[in-house]
Tab-separated table of C-alpha atoms and ligand atoms in Angstrom:
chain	number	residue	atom	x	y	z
D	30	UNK	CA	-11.206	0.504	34.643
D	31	UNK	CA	-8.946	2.747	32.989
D	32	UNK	CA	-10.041	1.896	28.767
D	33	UNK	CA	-9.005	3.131	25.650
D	34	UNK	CA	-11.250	3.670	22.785
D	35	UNK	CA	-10.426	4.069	18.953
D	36	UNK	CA	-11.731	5.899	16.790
D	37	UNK	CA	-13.160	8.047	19.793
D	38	UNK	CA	-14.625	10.891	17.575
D	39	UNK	CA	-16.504	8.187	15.382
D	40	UNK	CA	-19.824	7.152	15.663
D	41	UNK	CA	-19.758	4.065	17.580
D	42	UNK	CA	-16.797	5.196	19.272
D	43	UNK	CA	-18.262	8.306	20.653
D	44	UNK	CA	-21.374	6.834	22.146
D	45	UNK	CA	-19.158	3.903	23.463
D	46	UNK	CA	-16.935	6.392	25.266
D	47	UNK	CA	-19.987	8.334	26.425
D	48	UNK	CA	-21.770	4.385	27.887
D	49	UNK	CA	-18.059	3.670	29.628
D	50	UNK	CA	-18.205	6.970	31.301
D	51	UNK	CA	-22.006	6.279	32.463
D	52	UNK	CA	-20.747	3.247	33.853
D	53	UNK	CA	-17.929	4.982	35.695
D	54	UNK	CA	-14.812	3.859	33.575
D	55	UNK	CA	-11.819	6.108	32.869
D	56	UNK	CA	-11.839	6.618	29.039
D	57	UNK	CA	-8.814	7.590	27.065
D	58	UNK	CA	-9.898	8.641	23.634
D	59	UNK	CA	-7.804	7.809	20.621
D	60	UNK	CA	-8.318	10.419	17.796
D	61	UNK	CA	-6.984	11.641	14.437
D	62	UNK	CA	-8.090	15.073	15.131
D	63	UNK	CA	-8.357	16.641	18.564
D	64	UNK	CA	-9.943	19.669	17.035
D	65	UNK	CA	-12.939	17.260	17.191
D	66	UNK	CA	-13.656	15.871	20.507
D	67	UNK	CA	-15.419	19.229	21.463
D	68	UNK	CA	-17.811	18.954	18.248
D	69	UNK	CA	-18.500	15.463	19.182
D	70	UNK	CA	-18.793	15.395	22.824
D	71	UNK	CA	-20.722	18.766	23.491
D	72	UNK	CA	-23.991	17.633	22.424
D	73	UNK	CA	-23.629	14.695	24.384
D	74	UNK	CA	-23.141	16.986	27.261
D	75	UNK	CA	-19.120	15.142	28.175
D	76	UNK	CA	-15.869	16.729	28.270
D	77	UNK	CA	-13.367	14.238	27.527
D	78	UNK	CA	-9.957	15.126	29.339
D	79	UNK	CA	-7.842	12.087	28.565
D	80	UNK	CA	-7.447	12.613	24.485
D	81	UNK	CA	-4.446	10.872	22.783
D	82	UNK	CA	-3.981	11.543	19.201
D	83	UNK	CA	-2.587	8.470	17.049
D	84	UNK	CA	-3.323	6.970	13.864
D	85	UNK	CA	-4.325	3.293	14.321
D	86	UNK	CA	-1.805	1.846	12.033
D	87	UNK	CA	1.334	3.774	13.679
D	88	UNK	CA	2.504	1.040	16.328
D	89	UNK	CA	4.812	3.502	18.456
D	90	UNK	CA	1.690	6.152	18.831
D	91	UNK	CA	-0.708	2.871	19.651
D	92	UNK	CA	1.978	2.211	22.395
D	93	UNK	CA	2.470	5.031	23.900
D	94	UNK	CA	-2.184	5.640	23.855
D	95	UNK	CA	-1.971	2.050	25.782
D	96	UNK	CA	0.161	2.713	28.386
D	97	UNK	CA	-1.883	2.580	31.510
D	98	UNK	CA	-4.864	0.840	30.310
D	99	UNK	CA	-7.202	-2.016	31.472
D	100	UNK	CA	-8.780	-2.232	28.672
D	101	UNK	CA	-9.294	-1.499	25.144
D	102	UNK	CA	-12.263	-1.188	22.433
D	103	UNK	CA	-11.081	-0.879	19.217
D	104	UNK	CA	-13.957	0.739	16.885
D	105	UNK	CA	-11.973	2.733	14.203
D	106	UNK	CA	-11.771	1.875	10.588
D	107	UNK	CA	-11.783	3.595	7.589
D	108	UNK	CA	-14.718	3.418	5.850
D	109	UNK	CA	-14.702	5.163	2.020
D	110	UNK	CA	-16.148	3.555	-1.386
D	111	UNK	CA	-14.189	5.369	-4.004
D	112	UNK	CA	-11.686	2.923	-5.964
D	113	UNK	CA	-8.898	4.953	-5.394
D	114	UNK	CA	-9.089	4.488	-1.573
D	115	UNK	CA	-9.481	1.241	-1.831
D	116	UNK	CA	-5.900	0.117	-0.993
D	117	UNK	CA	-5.424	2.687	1.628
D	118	UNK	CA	-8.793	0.721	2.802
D	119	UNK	CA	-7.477	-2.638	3.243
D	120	UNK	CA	-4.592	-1.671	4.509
D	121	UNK	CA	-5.610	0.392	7.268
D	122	UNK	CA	-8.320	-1.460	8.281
D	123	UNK	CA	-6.591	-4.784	8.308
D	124	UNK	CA	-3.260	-3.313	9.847
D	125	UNK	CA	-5.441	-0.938	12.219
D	126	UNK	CA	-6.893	-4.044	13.871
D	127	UNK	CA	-3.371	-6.146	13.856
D	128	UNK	CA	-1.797	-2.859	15.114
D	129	UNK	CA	-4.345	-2.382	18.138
D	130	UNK	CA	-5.399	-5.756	18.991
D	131	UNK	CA	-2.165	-7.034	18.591
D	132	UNK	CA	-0.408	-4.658	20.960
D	133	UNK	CA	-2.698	-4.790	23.464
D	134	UNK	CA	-2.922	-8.919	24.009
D	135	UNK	CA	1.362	-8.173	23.587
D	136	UNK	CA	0.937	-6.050	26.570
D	137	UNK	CA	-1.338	-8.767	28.554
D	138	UNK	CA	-4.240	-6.064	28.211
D	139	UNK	CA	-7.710	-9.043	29.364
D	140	UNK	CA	-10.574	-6.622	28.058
D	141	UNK	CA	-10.145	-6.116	24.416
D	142	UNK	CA	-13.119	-5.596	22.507
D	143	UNK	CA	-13.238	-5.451	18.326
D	144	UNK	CA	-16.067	-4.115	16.388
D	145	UNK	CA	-16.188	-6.328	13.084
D	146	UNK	CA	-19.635	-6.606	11.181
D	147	UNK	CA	-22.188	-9.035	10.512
D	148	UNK	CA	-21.252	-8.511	6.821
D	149	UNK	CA	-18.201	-11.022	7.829
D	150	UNK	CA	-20.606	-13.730	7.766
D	151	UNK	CA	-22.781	-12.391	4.581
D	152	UNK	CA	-24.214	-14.251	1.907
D	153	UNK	CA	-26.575	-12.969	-0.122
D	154	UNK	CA	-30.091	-14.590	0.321
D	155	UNK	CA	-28.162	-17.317	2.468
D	156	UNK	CA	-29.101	-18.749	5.768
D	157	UNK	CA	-29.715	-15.756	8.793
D	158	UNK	CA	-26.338	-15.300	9.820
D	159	UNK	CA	-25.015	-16.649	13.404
D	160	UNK	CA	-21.138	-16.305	14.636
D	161	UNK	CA	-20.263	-19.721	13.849
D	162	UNK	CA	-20.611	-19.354	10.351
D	163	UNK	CA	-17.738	-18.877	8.057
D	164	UNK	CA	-15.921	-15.514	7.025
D	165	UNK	CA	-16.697	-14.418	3.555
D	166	UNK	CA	-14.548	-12.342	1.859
D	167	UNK	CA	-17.016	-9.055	0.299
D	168	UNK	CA	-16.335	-7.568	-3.422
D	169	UNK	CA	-15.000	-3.966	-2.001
D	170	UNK	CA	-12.379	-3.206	-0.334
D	171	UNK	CA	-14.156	-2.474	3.207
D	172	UNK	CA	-15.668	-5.831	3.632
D	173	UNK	CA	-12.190	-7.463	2.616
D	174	UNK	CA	-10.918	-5.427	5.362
D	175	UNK	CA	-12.808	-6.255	8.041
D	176	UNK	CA	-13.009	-9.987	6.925
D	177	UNK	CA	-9.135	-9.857	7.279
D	178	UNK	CA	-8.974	-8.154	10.502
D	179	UNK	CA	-11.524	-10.937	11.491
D	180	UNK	CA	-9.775	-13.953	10.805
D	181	UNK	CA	-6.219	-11.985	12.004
D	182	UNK	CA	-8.073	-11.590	15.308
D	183	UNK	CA	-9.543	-15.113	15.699
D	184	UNK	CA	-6.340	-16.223	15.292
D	185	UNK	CA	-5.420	-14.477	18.441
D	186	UNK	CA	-8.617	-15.512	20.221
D	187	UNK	CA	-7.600	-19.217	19.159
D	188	UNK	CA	-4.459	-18.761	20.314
D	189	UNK	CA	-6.087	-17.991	24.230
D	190	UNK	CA	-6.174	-13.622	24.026
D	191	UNK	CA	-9.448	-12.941	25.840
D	192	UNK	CA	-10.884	-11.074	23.265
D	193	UNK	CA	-14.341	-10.211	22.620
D	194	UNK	CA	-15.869	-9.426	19.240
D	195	UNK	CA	-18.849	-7.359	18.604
D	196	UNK	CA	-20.825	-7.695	14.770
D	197	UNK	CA	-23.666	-5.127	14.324
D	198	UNK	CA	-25.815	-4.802	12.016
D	199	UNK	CA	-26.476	-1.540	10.152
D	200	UNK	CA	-25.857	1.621	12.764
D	201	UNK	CA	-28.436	3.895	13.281
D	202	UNK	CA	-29.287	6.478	16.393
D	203	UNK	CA	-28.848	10.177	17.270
D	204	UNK	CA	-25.728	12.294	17.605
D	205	UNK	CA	-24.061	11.401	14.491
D	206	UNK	CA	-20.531	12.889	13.635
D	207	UNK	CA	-20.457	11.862	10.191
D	208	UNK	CA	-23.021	11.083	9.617
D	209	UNK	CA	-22.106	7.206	8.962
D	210	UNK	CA	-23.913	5.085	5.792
D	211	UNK	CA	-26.963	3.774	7.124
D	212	UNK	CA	-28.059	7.240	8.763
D	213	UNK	CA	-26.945	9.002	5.649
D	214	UNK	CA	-28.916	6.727	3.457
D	215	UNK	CA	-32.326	7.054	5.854
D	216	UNK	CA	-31.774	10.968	5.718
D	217	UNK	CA	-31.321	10.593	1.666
D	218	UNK	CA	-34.553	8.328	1.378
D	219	UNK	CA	-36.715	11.324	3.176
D	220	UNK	CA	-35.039	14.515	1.248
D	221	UNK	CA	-35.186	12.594	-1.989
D	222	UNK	CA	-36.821	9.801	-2.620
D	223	UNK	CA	-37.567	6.200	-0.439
D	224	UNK	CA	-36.590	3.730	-2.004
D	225	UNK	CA	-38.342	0.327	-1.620
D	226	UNK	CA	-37.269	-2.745	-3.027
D	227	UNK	CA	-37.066	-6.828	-2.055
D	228	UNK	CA	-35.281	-7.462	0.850
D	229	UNK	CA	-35.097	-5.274	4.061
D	230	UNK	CA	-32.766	-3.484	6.657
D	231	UNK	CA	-31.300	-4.443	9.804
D	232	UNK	CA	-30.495	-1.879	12.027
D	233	UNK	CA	-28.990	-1.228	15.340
D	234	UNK	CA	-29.396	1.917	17.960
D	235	UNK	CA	-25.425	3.138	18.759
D	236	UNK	CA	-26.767	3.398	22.163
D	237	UNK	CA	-27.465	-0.164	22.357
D	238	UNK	CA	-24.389	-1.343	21.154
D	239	UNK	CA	-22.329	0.953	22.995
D	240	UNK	CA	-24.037	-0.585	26.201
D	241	UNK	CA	-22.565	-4.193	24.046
D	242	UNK	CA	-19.184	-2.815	24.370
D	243	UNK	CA	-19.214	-1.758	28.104
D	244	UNK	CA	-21.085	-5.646	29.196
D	245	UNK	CA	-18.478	-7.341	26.807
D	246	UNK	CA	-15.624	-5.543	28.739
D	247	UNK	CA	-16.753	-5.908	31.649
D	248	UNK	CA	-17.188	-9.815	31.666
D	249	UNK	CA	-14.539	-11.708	32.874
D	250	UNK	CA	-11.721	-11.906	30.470
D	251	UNK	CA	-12.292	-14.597	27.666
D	252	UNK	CA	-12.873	-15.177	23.517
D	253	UNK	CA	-16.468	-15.031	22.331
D	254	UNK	CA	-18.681	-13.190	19.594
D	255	UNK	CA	-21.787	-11.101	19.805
D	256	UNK	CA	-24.373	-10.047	17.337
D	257	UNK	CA	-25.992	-6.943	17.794
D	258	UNK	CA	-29.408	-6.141	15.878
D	259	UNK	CA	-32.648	-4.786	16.292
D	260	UNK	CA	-35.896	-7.215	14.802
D	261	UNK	CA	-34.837	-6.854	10.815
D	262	UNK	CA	-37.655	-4.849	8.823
D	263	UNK	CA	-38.743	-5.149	5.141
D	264	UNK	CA	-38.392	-2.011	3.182
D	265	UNK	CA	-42.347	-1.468	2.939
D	266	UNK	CA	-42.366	-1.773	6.638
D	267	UNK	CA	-39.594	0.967	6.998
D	268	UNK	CA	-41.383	3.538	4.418
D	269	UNK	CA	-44.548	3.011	6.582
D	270	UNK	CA	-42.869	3.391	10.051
D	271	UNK	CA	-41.496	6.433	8.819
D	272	UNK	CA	-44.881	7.579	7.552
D	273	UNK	CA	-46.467	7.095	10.782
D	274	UNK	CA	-43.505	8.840	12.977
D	275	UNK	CA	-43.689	11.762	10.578
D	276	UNK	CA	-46.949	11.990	9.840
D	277	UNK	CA	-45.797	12.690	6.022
D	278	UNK	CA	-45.908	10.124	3.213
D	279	UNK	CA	-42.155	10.925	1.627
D	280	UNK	CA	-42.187	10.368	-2.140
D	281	UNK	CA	-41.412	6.577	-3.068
D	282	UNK	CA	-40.114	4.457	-6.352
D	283	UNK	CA	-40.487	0.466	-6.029
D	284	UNK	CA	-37.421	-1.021	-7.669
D	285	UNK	CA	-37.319	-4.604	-8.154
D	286	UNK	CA	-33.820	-6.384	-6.216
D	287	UNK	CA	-32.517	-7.304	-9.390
D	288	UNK	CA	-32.325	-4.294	-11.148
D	289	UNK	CA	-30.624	-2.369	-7.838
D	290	UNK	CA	-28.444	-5.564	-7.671
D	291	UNK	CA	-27.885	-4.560	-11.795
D	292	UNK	CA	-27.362	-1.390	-11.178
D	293	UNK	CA	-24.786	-1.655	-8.616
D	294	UNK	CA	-22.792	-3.583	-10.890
D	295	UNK	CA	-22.750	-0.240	-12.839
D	296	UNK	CA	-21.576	1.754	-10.539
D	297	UNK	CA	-18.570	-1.012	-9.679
D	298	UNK	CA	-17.985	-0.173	-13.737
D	299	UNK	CA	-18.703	3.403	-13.722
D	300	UNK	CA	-16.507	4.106	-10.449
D	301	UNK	CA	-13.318	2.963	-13.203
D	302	UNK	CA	-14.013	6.003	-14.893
D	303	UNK	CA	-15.049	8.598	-12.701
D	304	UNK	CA	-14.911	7.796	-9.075
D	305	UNK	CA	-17.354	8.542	-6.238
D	306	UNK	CA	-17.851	7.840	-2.682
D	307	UNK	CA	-21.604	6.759	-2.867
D	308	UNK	CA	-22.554	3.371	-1.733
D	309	UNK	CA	-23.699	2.231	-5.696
D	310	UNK	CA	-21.599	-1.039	-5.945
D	311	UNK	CA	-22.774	-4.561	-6.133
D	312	UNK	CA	-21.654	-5.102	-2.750
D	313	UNK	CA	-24.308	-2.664	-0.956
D	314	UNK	CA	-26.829	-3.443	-3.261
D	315	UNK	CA	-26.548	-7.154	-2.204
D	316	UNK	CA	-26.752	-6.137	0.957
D	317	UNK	CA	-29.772	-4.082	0.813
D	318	UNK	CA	-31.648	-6.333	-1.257
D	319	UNK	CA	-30.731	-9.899	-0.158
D	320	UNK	CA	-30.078	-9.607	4.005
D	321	UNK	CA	-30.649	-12.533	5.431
D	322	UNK	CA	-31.092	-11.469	8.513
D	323	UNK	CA	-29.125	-11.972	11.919
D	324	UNK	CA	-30.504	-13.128	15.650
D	325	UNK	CA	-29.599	-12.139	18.840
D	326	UNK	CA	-31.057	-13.976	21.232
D	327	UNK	CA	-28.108	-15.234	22.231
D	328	UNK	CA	-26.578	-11.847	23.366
D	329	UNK	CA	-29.942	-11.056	24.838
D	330	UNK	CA	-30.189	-14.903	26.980
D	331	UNK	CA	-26.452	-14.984	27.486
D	332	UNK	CA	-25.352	-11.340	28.665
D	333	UNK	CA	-29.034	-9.723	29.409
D	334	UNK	CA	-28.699	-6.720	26.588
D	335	UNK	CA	-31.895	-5.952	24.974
D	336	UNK	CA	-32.490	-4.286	21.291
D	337	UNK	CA	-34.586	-1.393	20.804
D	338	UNK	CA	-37.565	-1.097	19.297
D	339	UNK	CA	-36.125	-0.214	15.468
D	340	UNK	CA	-39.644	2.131	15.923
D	341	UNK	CA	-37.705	3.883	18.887
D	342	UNK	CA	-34.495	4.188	17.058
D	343	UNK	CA	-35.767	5.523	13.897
D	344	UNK	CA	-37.852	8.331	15.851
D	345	UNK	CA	-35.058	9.363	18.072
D	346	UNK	CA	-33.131	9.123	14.883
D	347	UNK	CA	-35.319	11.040	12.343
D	348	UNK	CA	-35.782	14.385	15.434
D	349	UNK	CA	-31.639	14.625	15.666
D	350	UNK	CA	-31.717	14.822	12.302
D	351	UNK	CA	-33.862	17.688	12.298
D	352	UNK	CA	-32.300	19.515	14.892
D	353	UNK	CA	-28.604	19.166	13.357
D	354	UNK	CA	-30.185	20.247	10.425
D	355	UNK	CA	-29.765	17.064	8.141
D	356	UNK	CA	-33.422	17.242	7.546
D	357	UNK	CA	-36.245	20.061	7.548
D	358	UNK	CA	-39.316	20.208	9.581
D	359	UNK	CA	-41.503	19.548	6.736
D	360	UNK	CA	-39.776	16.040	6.026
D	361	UNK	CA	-39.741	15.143	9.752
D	362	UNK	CA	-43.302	16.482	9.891
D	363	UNK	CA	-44.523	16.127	13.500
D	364	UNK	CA	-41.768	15.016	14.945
D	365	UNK	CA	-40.055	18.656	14.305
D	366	UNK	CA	-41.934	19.675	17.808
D	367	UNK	CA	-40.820	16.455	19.384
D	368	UNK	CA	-37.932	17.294	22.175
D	369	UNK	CA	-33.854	16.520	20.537
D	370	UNK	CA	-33.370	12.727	22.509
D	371	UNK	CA	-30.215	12.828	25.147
I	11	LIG	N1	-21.761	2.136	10.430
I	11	LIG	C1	-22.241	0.917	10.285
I	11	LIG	O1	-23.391	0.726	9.877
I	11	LIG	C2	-21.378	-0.271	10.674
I	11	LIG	C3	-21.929	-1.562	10.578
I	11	LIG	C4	-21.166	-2.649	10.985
I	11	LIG	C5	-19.889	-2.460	11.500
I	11	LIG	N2	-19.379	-1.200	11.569
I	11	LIG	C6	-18.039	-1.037	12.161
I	11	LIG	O2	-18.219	-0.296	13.356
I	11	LIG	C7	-17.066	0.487	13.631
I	11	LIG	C8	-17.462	1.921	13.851
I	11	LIG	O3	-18.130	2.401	12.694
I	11	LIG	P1	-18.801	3.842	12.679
I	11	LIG	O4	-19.979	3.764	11.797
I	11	LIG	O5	-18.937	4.325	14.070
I	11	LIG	O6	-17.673	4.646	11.895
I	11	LIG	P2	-17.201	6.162	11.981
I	11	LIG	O7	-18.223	7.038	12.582
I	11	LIG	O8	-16.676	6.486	10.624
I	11	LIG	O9	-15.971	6.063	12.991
I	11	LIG	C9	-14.755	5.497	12.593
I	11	LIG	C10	-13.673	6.123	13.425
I	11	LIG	O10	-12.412	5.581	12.999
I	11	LIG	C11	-11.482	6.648	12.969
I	11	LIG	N3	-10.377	6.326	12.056
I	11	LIG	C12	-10.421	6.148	10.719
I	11	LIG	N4	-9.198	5.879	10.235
I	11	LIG	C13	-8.362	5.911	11.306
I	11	LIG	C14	-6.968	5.724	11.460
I	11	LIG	N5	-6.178	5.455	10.416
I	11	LIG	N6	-6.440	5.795	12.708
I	11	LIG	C15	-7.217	6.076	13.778
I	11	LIG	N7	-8.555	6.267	13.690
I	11	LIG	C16	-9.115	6.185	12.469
I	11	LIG	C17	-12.268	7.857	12.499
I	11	LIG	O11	-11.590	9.036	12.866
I	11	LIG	P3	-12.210	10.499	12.557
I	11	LIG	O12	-13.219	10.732	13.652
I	11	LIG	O13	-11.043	11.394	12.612
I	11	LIG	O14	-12.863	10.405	11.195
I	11	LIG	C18	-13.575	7.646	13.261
I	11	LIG	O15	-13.483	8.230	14.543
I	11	LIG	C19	-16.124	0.279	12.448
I	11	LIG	O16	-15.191	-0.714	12.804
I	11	LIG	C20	-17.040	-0.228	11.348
I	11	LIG	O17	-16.340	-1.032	10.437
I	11	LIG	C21	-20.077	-0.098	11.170
């Protein structure tokens, strides 16, 4: 099948391409900057030949990147905290997805996959989220964006497109181009200082939800929704995983949910007078504190794909890191000798 992915030098959109080509699919890459693809795809040992450059939101360049496909997987967004991006935000985000998803169910493309995000369904300390649940709308810009782009594309899904949406959890694995929040945050706990409060993180390996994308495009065309998560883990559980895949004991503060939760009310207040792109807002620090977790065992029963051990993820995780020189050798301890995962 001849399938187009956004946001092809991203993350998730990188390891998707890389899990299409595995399965013997003819990607077309949609990228802001073609000077990337080679940074991107080397290490993953692909040479994508079929690049089209477009921005998401530009409906003539989204045209002309969809001619000739079967199928599309729409993983870009825009993802920055400041307050002065937050318009540009919503707007691309929201318009991104009506741009994309709406031109291809115009053109009669049957495999569309969209990447949304269990935070669609998140309320702090609520019931463990499931995709029936309602959308919630989230305090920052982001999570208003994808919530938008949600209910813009379950309107198409109700109105019969056959499109299929994915909702990870927290992304985590090797071969990071950014790299993206929740890898950033694990590689900022180990240089600095691990953080443990209430609550705990849900992850998910990019390698597992890029094999998602390629099941969920290759089913026969219809609407449904898909969480994908590994087992959640408390923060103690986390610090001590790490401990015993390192061999190290990183330093550690204990900070009670409440006064994270305060504190990221600060930063909402202090990001009014000087701005920063670090995930201190209310918003995250919900999340991080007050997860209620997400299961899967419907994607597992229903389509046969499996989670990773977050054990496996995290050590595959924490040796890239190393050898792309986010972290040194003496915060990776023995997993510095430990072969770079493929
Ligand atoms: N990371 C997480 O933990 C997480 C959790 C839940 C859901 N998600 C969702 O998963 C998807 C992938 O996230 P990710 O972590 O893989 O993000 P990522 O690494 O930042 O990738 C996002 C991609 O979108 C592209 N992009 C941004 N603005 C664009 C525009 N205007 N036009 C075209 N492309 C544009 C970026 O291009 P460049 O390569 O040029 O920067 C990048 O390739 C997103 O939809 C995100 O909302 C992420």
């Amino acid at each position: 099948m001849k399938v187009l992915v956004t946001g092809g030098t991203g993350f998730t959109g990188s390891h998707t391409a890389a899990a299409l080509m595995a399965a013997g699919h003819d990607v077309r890459l949609m990228v802001r900057d073609p000077a990337k693809v080679r940074r991107v795809f080397d290490p993953l040992g692909l040479v994508p030949t079929d690049v089209v450059t477009a921005d998401m939101v530009d409906h003539a360049a989204v045209e002309d990147a969809l001619a000739g496909c079967d199928g599309v997987i729409h993983t870009a967004a825009l993802v920055d905290l400041r307050r002065a991006s937050a318009s540009l935000v919503e707007n691309t985000n929201t318009r991104g997805a009506e741009v994309v998803i709406g031109a291809a169910a115009d053109r009669g493309v049957t495999r569309i996959v969209h990447v949304s995000s269990l935070t669609v369904f998140f309320r702090p300390g609520g019931p463990p989220m499931t995709t029936t649940m309602p959308i919630v709308d989230g305090s920052t810009a982001y999570a208003r964006s994808k919530a938008r782009a949600e209910r813009y594309v379950r309107r198409l899904q109700d109105s019969g497109a056959g499109i299929r949406i994915s909702y990870p959890a927290g992304i985590v694995g090797p071969h990071d181009p950014g790299p993206s929040a929740v890898n950033a945050g694990l590689a900022s706990f180990l240089h600095d200082t691990f953080l443990i409060t209430t609550g705990g993180l849900q992850i998910v390996d990019v390698r597992d939800l890029a094999r998602l994308h390629v099941t969920l495009l290759e089913l026969p065309p219809g609407p449904d929704r898909y969480v994908a998560a590994s087992e959640m883990l408390t923060w103690p559980q986390i610090y001590e995983l790490c401990c015993r895949l390192t061999g190290t004991r990183p330093r550690k503060v204990t900070v009670p949910g409440f006064l994270l939760r305060a504190a990221g009310t600060v930063g909402d207040i202090a990001k009014r007078l000087h701005d920063f792109d670090f995930p201190l807002t209310r918003d995250a620090m919900e999340v991080g504190t007050r997860w209620p977790g997400a299961d899967t065992e419907r994607t597992t029963r229903e389509l046969g794909v499996r989670f990773r051990d977050p054990a496996d993820t995290l050590r595959d995780t924490l040796r890239w890191m190393y050898s792309a020189g986010h972290l040194s050798a003496a915060e990776v301890g023995k997993l510095a000798a430990e072969a770079v995962p493929s």
